[in-house]
Short mmCIF file of C-alpha atoms in Angstrom, two decimals:
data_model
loop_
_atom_site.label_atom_id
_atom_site.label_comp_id
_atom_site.label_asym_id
_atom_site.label_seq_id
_atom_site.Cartn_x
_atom_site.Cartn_y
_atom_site.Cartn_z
CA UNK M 162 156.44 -6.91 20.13
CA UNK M 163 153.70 -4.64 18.33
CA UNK M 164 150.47 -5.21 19.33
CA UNK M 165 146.73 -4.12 18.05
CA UNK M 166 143.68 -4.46 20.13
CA UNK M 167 140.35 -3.37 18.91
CA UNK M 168 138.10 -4.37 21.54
CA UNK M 169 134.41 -3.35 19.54
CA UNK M 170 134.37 -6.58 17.06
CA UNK M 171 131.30 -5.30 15.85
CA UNK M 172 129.26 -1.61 16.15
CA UNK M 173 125.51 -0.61 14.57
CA UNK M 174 124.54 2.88 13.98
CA UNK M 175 121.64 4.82 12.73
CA UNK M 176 122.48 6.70 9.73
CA UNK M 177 123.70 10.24 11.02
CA UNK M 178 125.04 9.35 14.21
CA UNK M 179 128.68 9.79 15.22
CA UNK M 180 130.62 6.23 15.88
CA UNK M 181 133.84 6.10 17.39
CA UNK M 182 136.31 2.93 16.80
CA UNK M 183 138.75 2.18 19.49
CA UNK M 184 142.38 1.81 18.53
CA UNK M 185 144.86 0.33 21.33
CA UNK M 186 148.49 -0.76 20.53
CA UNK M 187 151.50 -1.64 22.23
CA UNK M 188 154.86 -1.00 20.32
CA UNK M 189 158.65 -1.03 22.39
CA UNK M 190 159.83 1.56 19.47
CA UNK M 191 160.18 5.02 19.76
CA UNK M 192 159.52 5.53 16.09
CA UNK M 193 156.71 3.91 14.92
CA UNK M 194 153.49 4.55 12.48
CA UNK M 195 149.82 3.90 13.02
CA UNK M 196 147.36 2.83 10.22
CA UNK M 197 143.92 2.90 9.62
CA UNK M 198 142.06 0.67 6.55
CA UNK M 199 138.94 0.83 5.91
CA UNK M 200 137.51 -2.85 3.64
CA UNK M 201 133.89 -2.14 2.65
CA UNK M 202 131.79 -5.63 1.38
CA UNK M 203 133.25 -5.64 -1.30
CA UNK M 204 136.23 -6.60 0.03
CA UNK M 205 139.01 -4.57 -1.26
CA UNK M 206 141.22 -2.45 1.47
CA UNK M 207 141.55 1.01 1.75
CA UNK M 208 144.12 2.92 2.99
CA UNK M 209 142.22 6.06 5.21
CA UNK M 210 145.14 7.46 7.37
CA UNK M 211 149.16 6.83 8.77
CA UNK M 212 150.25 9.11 11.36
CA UNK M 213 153.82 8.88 12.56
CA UNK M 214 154.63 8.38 16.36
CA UNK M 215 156.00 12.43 16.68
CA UNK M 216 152.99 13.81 15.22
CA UNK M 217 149.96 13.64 17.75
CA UNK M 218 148.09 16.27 16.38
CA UNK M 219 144.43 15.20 15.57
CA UNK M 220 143.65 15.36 11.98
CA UNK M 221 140.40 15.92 10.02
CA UNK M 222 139.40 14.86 6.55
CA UNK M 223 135.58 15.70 5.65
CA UNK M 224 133.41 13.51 8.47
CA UNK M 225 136.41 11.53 9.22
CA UNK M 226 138.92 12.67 11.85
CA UNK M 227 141.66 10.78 13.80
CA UNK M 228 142.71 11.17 17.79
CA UNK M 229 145.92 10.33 18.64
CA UNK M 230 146.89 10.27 21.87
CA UNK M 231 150.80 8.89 22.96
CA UNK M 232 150.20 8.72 27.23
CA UNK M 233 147.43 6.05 26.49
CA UNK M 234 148.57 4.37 23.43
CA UNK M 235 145.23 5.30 21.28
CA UNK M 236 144.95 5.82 17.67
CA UNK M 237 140.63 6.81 17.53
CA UNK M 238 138.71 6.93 14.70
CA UNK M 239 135.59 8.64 14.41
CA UNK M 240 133.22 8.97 12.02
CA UNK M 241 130.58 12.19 11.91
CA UNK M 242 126.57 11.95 10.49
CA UNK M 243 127.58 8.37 9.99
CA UNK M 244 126.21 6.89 5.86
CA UNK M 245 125.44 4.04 5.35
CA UNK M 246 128.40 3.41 2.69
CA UNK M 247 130.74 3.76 5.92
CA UNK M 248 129.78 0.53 6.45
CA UNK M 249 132.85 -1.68 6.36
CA UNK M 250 135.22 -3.32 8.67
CA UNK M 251 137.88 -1.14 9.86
CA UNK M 252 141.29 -2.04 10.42
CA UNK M 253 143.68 -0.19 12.86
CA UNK M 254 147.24 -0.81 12.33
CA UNK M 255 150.95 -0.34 14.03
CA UNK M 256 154.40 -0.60 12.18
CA UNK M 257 158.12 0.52 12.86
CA UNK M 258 160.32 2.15 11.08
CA UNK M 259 160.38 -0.81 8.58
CA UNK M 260 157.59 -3.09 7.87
CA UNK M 261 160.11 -6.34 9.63
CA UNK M 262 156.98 -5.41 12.33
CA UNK M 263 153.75 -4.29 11.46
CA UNK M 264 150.78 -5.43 12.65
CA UNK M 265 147.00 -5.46 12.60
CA UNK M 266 144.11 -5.15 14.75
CA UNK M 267 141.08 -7.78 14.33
CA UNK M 268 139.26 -5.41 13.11
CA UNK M 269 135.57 -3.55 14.10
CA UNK M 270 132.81 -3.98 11.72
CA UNK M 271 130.34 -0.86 11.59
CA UNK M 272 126.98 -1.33 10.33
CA UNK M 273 125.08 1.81 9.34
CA UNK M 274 121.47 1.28 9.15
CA UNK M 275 119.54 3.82 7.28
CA UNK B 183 140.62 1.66 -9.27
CA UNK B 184 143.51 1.85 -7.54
CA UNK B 185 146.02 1.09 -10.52
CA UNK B 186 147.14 -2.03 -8.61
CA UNK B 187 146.22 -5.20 -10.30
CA UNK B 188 146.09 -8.85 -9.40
CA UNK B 189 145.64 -12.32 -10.73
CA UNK B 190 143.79 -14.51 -10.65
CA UNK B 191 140.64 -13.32 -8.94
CA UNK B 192 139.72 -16.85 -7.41
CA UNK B 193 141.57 -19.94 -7.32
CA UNK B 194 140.79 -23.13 -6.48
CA UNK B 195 143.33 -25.81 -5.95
CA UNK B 196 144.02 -29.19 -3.48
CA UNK B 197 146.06 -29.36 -0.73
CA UNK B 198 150.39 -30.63 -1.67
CA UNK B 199 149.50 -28.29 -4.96
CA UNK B 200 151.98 -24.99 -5.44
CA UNK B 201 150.28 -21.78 -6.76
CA UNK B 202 151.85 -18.66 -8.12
CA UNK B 203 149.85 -15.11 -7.74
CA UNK B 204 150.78 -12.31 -9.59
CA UNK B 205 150.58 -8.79 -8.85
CA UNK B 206 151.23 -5.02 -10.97
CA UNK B 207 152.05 -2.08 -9.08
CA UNK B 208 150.80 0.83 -10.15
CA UNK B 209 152.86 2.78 -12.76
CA UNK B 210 155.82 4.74 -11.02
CA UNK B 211 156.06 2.28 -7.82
CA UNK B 212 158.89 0.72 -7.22
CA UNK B 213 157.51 -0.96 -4.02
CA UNK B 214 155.25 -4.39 -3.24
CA UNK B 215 153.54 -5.81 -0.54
CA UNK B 216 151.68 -9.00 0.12
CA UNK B 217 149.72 -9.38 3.09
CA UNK B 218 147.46 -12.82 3.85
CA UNK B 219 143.65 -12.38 5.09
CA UNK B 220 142.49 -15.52 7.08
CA UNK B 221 139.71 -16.48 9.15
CA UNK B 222 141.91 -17.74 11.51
CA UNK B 223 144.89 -15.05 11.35
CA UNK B 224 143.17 -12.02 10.00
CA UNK B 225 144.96 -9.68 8.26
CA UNK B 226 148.80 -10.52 7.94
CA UNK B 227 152.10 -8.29 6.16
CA UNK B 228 153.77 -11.15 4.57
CA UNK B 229 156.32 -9.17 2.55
CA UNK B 230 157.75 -6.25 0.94
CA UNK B 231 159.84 -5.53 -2.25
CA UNK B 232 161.38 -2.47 -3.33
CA UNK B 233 162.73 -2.27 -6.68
CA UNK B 234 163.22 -5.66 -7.41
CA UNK B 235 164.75 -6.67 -3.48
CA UNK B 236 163.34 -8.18 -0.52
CA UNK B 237 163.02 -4.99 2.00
CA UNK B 238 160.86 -5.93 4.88
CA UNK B 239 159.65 -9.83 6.20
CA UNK B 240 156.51 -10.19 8.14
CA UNK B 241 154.87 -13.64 9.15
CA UNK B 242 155.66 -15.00 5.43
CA UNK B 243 156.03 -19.19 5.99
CA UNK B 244 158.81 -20.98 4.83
CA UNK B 245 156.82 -22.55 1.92
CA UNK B 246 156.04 -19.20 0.51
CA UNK B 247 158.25 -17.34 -0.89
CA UNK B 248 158.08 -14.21 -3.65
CA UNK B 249 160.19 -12.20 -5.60
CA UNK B 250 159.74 -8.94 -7.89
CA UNK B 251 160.72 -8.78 -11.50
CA UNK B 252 162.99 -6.02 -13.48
CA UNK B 253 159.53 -4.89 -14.88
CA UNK B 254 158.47 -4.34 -11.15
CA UNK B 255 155.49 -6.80 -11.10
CA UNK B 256 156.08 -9.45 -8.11
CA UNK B 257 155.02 -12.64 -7.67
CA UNK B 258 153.83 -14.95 -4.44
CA UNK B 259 154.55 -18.31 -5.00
CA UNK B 260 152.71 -20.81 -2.46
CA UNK B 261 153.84 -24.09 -2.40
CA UNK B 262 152.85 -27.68 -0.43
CA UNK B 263 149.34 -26.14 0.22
CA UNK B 264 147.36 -26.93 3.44
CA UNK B 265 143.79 -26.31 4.15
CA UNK B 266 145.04 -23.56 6.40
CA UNK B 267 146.51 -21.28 3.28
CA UNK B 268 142.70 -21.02 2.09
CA UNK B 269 142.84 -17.09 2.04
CA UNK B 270 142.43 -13.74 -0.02
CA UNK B 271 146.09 -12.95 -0.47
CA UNK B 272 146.30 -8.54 -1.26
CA UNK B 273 149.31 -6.62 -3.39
CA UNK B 274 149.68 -3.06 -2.71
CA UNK B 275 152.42 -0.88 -3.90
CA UNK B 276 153.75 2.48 -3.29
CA UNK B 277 156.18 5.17 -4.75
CA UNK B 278 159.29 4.86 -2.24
CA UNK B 279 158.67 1.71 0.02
CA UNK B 280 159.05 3.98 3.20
CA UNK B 281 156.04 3.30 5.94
CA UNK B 282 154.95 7.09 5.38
CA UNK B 283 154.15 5.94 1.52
CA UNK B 284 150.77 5.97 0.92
CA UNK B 285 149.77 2.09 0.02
CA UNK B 286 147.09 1.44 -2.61
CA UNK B 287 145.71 -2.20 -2.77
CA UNK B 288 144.97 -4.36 -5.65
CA UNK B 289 141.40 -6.26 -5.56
CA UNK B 290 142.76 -9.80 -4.13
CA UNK B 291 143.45 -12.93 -5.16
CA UNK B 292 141.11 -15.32 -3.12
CA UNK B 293 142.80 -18.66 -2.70
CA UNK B 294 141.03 -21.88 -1.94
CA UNK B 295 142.55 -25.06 -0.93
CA UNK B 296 140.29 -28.35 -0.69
#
């Protein structure tokens, strides 16, 4: 079965630090796809990333960037010169090649504090 | 605005009731998804839709069932309502239904039962 751990339930940051969120899962499938959401107070969820189980390069958008790494099972997020409109619970997420099994972490709630 | 919309925003409603939520993809997706957010659960993938057929089951309960309409919009019809069904219930759609789709997510429908 899949299976999403994100051990940090809840981070604080000063404004302008980096913050890493951990991302563990556990999937039997050799194809699978790893998600990451981002749901700010408001509420509503936001798609950030999917990266697909033969891809593990790293990837970059702006202060956001993604590690992947296959040998430990890790999908890590970090976020650079954290703002405090990152502030949001963050979802990491696994799924095979159909949605039949996809699954979510519990989330990691980052406070930035100005 | 993500183009995906939902209704209603809040309902309240006792427990034995039934309870339909609605949900418009964006324009040009042919694909829906419902997903549950509990206290108790979290986040859950209840079930897709692409192009007017059931394509992928997640952890969707017997009582609840949905279905998506020649015009594309779906529906998630909750019936015999416990205490435990209290939740903000998400849409998303996307173009093709595949997991490397980008998903966009209407605003909720939060979902009392008393």
């Amino acid at each position: 079965a899949q299976k999403v751990t994100q051990a940090q339930t809840e981070i604080s940051v000063v404004e302008k630090e980096d913050v890493t969120l951990d991302c563990v899962y556990e999937t039997r499938d050799t194809t699978y796809y790893l998600f990451w959401y981002k749901q700010p107070p408001s509420g509503e969820l936001v798609f950030l990333i999917r990266r697909n189980s033969f891809d593990e390069q790293n990837e970059i958008s702006g202060r956001y960037s993604w590690n992947f790494q296959k040998s430990t099972s890790s999908f890590n997020f970090t976020i650079t010169a954290s703002q405090v409109v990152d502030s949001a619970v963050y979802f990491c997420a696994v799924g095979g090649h159909n949605f039949n099994k996809f699954y979510f972490g519990s989330g990691t709630k980052l406070n930035v504090k100005p | 605005d993500s183009g995906v919309t939902q209704t209603p925003k809040h309902l309240i409603t006792a427990t034995g009731q039934r309870v339909t939520l609605r949900c418009s993809p964006r324009s040009g997706d042919l694909s829906v998804y419902w997903y549950q957010q509990s206290l108790d659960q979290g986040l859950q993938f209840l079930i897709q839709y692409y192009n007017g057929e059931e394509r992928a089951k997640g952890n969707i309960l017997e009582r609840f069932s949905a279905q998506q309409f020649p015009d594309l919009h779906s529906e998630l019809n909750l019936s015999s309502l416990e205490l435990g069904d209290s939740a903000l219930y998400f849409c998303a759609s996307s173009d093709t239904g595949a997991p490397s789709d980008t998903q966009y997510f209407g605003p909720g429908t939060r979902l009392t039962v008393l």
